[in-house]
């Protein structure tokens, strides 16, 4: 089946630093990738949608200058949390869709970010 | 606007008994419906989807779901629960009317299967 990986699986960083999270589709080409944020015991909040080779579309209320998304290839998207603060601590999950004809999304295992 | 409601925060069921996790949706057009399962500190795993056709959809691990258009529901079911089914279940909907629309997830239902 379709496999999506994320790296790192967990990261601890100091307040004010930046953290990059990678999302890779391992056995398919992902024309569209999604980044979600999940708070404890809550649903997934879509942060942004990225299509390969174009700028990401951010959801309302998500700061695009703080959460930088790059989808440089059909198998890789990155999320960079810039100038991280403790309130950015969360579980970040990426997902990928194979193409317009594909309906379901395949999710990565998530990245636990803790900002101290 | 589209939305998904999972009315139960938690469902408890005894091992071997049938289970149902409820989901209702609201879309302006025709829905694409999905169920995902999440184990602790993990991403979501796809279980099944309804796109068109048969209202009863069969998915992974013995799960199935029934699309009911009149009740705008898509409840997840399994005839005999296993302890290993204990996890967080998310229902999701996407409106298929015109172009790509984002998927909206429900708030999740924690399933606890009691040995």
Tab-separated table of C-alpha atoms in Angstrom:
chain	number	residue	atom	x	y	z
A	1	UNK	CA	0.000	0.000	0.000
A	2	UNK	CA	0.896	3.663	-0.126
A	3	UNK	CA	3.433	4.622	2.521
A	4	UNK	CA	4.194	8.075	3.826
A	5	UNK	CA	7.111	8.706	6.136
A	6	UNK	CA	7.901	11.646	8.378
A	7	UNK	CA	11.167	12.691	9.902
A	8	UNK	CA	11.884	13.267	12.670
A	9	UNK	CA	9.291	11.375	14.691
A	10	UNK	CA	9.919	13.657	17.632
A	11	UNK	CA	11.955	16.775	18.229
A	12	UNK	CA	12.665	19.069	21.132
A	13	UNK	CA	13.883	22.563	20.384
A	14	UNK	CA	14.490	25.777	22.227
A	15	UNK	CA	12.206	28.741	21.908
A	16	UNK	CA	13.264	31.007	19.034
A	17	UNK	CA	14.870	28.311	16.924
A	18	UNK	CA	13.522	26.795	13.709
A	19	UNK	CA	12.607	23.187	13.073
A	20	UNK	CA	12.180	21.405	9.754
A	21	UNK	CA	9.923	18.384	9.357
A	22	UNK	CA	10.122	16.203	6.259
A	23	UNK	CA	7.292	14.261	4.690
A	24	UNK	CA	7.983	11.695	1.994
A	25	UNK	CA	5.783	9.472	-0.112
A	26	UNK	CA	7.815	6.297	-0.417
A	27	UNK	CA	6.092	4.281	-3.107
A	28	UNK	CA	3.955	6.745	-5.023
A	29	UNK	CA	4.104	10.235	-6.422
A	30	UNK	CA	2.148	12.729	-4.373
A	31	UNK	CA	0.785	15.583	-6.411
A	32	UNK	CA	-0.805	17.045	-3.299
A	33	UNK	CA	0.397	16.983	0.277
A	34	UNK	CA	-1.338	18.240	3.368
A	35	UNK	CA	-0.060	19.381	6.730
A	36	UNK	CA	-2.183	18.971	9.829
A	37	UNK	CA	-1.801	19.856	13.444
A	38	UNK	CA	-3.388	17.774	16.150
A	39	UNK	CA	-3.826	18.856	19.748
A	40	UNK	CA	-4.336	16.283	22.498
A	41	UNK	CA	-7.737	14.620	22.317
A	42	UNK	CA	-8.746	16.789	19.380
A	43	UNK	CA	-9.297	16.370	15.699
A	44	UNK	CA	-6.878	17.204	12.944
A	45	UNK	CA	-6.640	20.835	11.962
A	46	UNK	CA	-5.629	21.376	8.367
A	47	UNK	CA	-2.841	23.923	8.197
A	48	UNK	CA	-2.082	24.011	4.504
A	49	UNK	CA	-2.322	22.206	1.201
A	50	UNK	CA	0.636	22.059	-1.113
A	51	UNK	CA	0.861	21.036	-4.728
A	52	UNK	CA	4.185	20.068	-6.209
A	53	UNK	CA	5.975	23.031	-7.710
A	54	UNK	CA	3.564	25.681	-6.514
A	55	UNK	CA	2.997	27.750	-3.412
A	56	UNK	CA	1.092	26.223	-0.537
A	57	UNK	CA	-2.457	27.260	0.226
A	58	UNK	CA	-2.808	28.091	3.888
A	59	UNK	CA	-5.956	27.783	5.925
A	60	UNK	CA	-7.401	30.829	7.594
A	61	UNK	CA	-5.568	31.720	10.765
A	62	UNK	CA	-2.368	29.864	9.881
A	63	UNK	CA	0.653	32.148	9.589
A	64	UNK	CA	2.414	31.366	6.337
A	65	UNK	CA	5.561	33.192	7.404
A	66	UNK	CA	5.790	31.088	10.525
A	67	UNK	CA	4.948	27.730	8.990
A	68	UNK	CA	6.951	27.526	5.783
A	69	UNK	CA	5.928	24.751	3.436
A	70	UNK	CA	7.922	23.563	0.466
A	71	UNK	CA	6.804	20.865	-1.954
A	72	UNK	CA	9.818	20.688	-4.197
A	73	UNK	CA	9.252	17.251	-5.662
A	74	UNK	CA	6.520	14.691	-6.114
A	75	UNK	CA	7.796	12.711	-3.150
A	76	UNK	CA	8.898	15.344	-0.656
A	77	UNK	CA	7.278	18.167	1.260
A	78	UNK	CA	8.788	20.023	4.181
A	79	UNK	CA	7.284	22.072	6.983
A	80	UNK	CA	9.561	24.515	8.750
A	81	UNK	CA	8.364	26.012	12.004
A	82	UNK	CA	10.250	29.277	12.274
A	83	UNK	CA	11.042	31.054	15.535
A	84	UNK	CA	9.263	28.352	17.463
A	85	UNK	CA	7.447	29.149	20.689
A	86	UNK	CA	6.075	26.808	23.364
A	87	UNK	CA	2.552	27.270	21.974
A	88	UNK	CA	3.766	25.664	18.723
A	89	UNK	CA	4.287	22.419	20.617
A	90	UNK	CA	1.988	19.911	18.996
A	91	UNK	CA	1.696	16.761	16.926
A	92	UNK	CA	2.211	17.557	13.255
A	93	UNK	CA	0.944	15.092	10.673
A	94	UNK	CA	1.400	15.145	6.932
A	95	UNK	CA	-0.630	13.293	4.368
A	96	UNK	CA	-0.379	12.765	0.657
A	97	UNK	CA	-2.753	12.185	-2.199
A	98	UNK	CA	-1.579	10.394	-5.312
A	99	UNK	CA	-3.442	12.479	-7.869
A	100	UNK	CA	-6.741	14.032	-8.861
A	101	UNK	CA	-8.217	10.604	-9.430
A	102	UNK	CA	-7.224	9.432	-5.980
A	103	UNK	CA	-9.713	10.081	-3.232
A	104	UNK	CA	-8.090	8.914	-0.042
A	105	UNK	CA	-5.171	10.464	1.732
A	106	UNK	CA	-2.290	8.485	3.181
A	107	UNK	CA	-0.899	9.762	6.418
A	108	UNK	CA	2.569	9.908	7.835
A	109	UNK	CA	3.222	8.692	11.381
A	110	UNK	CA	3.396	12.224	12.747
A	111	UNK	CA	6.048	14.371	14.402
A	112	UNK	CA	5.843	15.358	18.046
A	113	UNK	CA	7.303	18.858	18.455
A	114	UNK	CA	8.114	20.163	21.915
A	115	UNK	CA	9.368	23.719	22.253
A	116	UNK	CA	11.009	24.532	25.553
B	1	UNK	CA	-19.674	24.411	4.037
B	2	UNK	CA	-19.167	20.796	4.970
B	3	UNK	CA	-19.073	19.248	8.401
B	4	UNK	CA	-18.820	15.937	10.192
B	5	UNK	CA	-20.253	15.006	13.544
B	6	UNK	CA	-19.160	12.113	15.695
B	7	UNK	CA	-21.607	12.323	18.579
B	8	UNK	CA	-19.788	9.929	20.905
B	9	UNK	CA	-16.446	10.828	22.449
B	10	UNK	CA	-15.988	7.233	23.556
B	11	UNK	CA	-17.572	3.886	22.828
B	12	UNK	CA	-17.042	0.902	25.085
B	13	UNK	CA	-17.789	-2.598	23.864
B	14	UNK	CA	-17.014	-6.069	25.131
B	15	UNK	CA	-14.671	-8.232	23.095
B	16	UNK	CA	-16.628	-10.407	20.686
B	17	UNK	CA	-19.632	-8.094	20.604
B	18	UNK	CA	-20.604	-6.053	17.560
B	19	UNK	CA	-19.468	-2.443	17.518
B	20	UNK	CA	-20.820	0.715	15.936
B	21	UNK	CA	-19.121	4.098	15.772
B	22	UNK	CA	-21.482	6.813	14.606
B	23	UNK	CA	-20.893	9.523	12.046
B	24	UNK	CA	-23.185	12.041	10.392
B	25	UNK	CA	-22.200	14.558	7.765
B	26	UNK	CA	-23.343	17.670	5.992
B	27	UNK	CA	-22.327	18.690	2.470
B	28	UNK	CA	-23.935	20.793	-0.222
B	29	UNK	CA	-23.253	18.294	-2.981
B	30	UNK	CA	-22.565	14.584	-2.994
B	31	UNK	CA	-20.203	13.271	-0.346
B	32	UNK	CA	-17.038	11.295	-0.416
B	33	UNK	CA	-16.838	9.645	3.006
B	34	UNK	CA	-13.895	8.082	4.807
B	35	UNK	CA	-12.999	6.323	8.023
B	36	UNK	CA	-9.513	6.446	9.498
B	37	UNK	CA	-8.061	4.861	12.634
B	38	UNK	CA	-5.317	6.338	14.804
B	39	UNK	CA	-3.263	4.448	17.341
B	40	UNK	CA	-1.478	6.372	20.134
B	41	UNK	CA	1.241	8.720	18.906
B	42	UNK	CA	0.783	7.550	15.330
B	43	UNK	CA	-0.622	8.984	12.136
B	44	UNK	CA	-3.948	7.986	10.683
B	45	UNK	CA	-4.510	4.744	8.817
B	46	UNK	CA	-7.093	4.538	6.064
B	47	UNK	CA	-9.881	2.034	6.785
B	48	UNK	CA	-12.472	2.478	4.076
B	49	UNK	CA	-14.231	4.951	1.817
B	50	UNK	CA	-17.537	5.542	0.105
B	51	UNK	CA	-17.363	7.226	-3.264
B	52	UNK	CA	-20.321	5.847	-5.181
B	53	UNK	CA	-22.193	2.610	-5.741
B	54	UNK	CA	-23.005	0.081	-3.067
B	55	UNK	CA	-24.100	1.686	0.186
B	56	UNK	CA	-22.329	-0.972	2.240
B	57	UNK	CA	-18.601	-0.540	2.061
B	58	UNK	CA	-16.137	-3.113	3.341
B	59	UNK	CA	-12.695	-2.109	4.494
B	60	UNK	CA	-9.617	-3.204	6.363
B	61	UNK	CA	-9.526	-5.403	9.473
B	62	UNK	CA	-13.127	-6.576	9.070
B	63	UNK	CA	-14.659	-3.112	9.336
B	64	UNK	CA	-17.545	-1.959	7.211
B	65	UNK	CA	-19.655	1.156	6.954
B	66	UNK	CA	-23.074	1.897	5.580
B	67	UNK	CA	-23.833	5.050	3.652
B	68	UNK	CA	-27.342	6.286	4.373
B	69	UNK	CA	-28.192	9.292	2.264
B	70	UNK	CA	-31.563	10.011	3.849
B	71	UNK	CA	-30.069	10.070	7.325
B	72	UNK	CA	-26.772	11.611	6.127
B	73	UNK	CA	-24.939	8.989	8.107
B	74	UNK	CA	-21.914	6.786	7.582
B	75	UNK	CA	-21.629	4.610	10.685
B	76	UNK	CA	-18.647	2.309	11.115
B	77	UNK	CA	-19.392	-1.254	12.132
B	78	UNK	CA	-17.720	-4.539	12.909
B	79	UNK	CA	-19.530	-7.795	13.731
B	80	UNK	CA	-17.116	-8.928	16.447
B	81	UNK	CA	-14.802	-6.520	18.268
B	82	UNK	CA	-11.197	-7.333	19.130
B	83	UNK	CA	-9.151	-5.814	21.944
B	84	UNK	CA	-6.689	-4.703	19.255
B	85	UNK	CA	-9.438	-2.559	17.692
B	86	UNK	CA	-9.114	-0.161	20.624
B	87	UNK	CA	-8.030	3.129	19.073
B	88	UNK	CA	-9.250	6.550	17.984
B	89	UNK	CA	-11.523	6.563	14.946
B	90	UNK	CA	-12.078	9.531	12.664
B	91	UNK	CA	-14.839	10.001	10.128
B	92	UNK	CA	-14.151	12.412	7.283
B	93	UNK	CA	-16.081	13.962	4.425
B	94	UNK	CA	-15.254	15.698	1.206
B	95	UNK	CA	-17.770	17.430	-1.028
B	96	UNK	CA	-17.274	16.136	-4.571
B	97	UNK	CA	-19.158	18.952	-6.295
B	98	UNK	CA	-16.775	20.746	-8.592
B	99	UNK	CA	-13.011	20.720	-8.225
B	100	UNK	CA	-10.942	19.554	-5.329
B	101	UNK	CA	-12.308	20.294	-1.890
B	102	UNK	CA	-10.493	19.749	1.334
B	103	UNK	CA	-11.396	16.882	3.629
B	104	UNK	CA	-13.082	17.728	6.911
B	105	UNK	CA	-12.480	15.404	9.850
B	106	UNK	CA	-14.752	14.703	12.770
B	107	UNK	CA	-13.569	15.110	16.329
B	108	UNK	CA	-12.862	11.421	16.725
B	109	UNK	CA	-14.359	8.621	18.783
B	110	UNK	CA	-12.266	6.592	21.150
B	111	UNK	CA	-13.148	2.934	20.938
B	112	UNK	CA	-12.377	0.841	23.987
B	113	UNK	CA	-12.792	-2.910	23.603
B	114	UNK	CA	-12.986	-4.593	26.981
B	115	UNK	CA	-11.547	-8.102	27.305
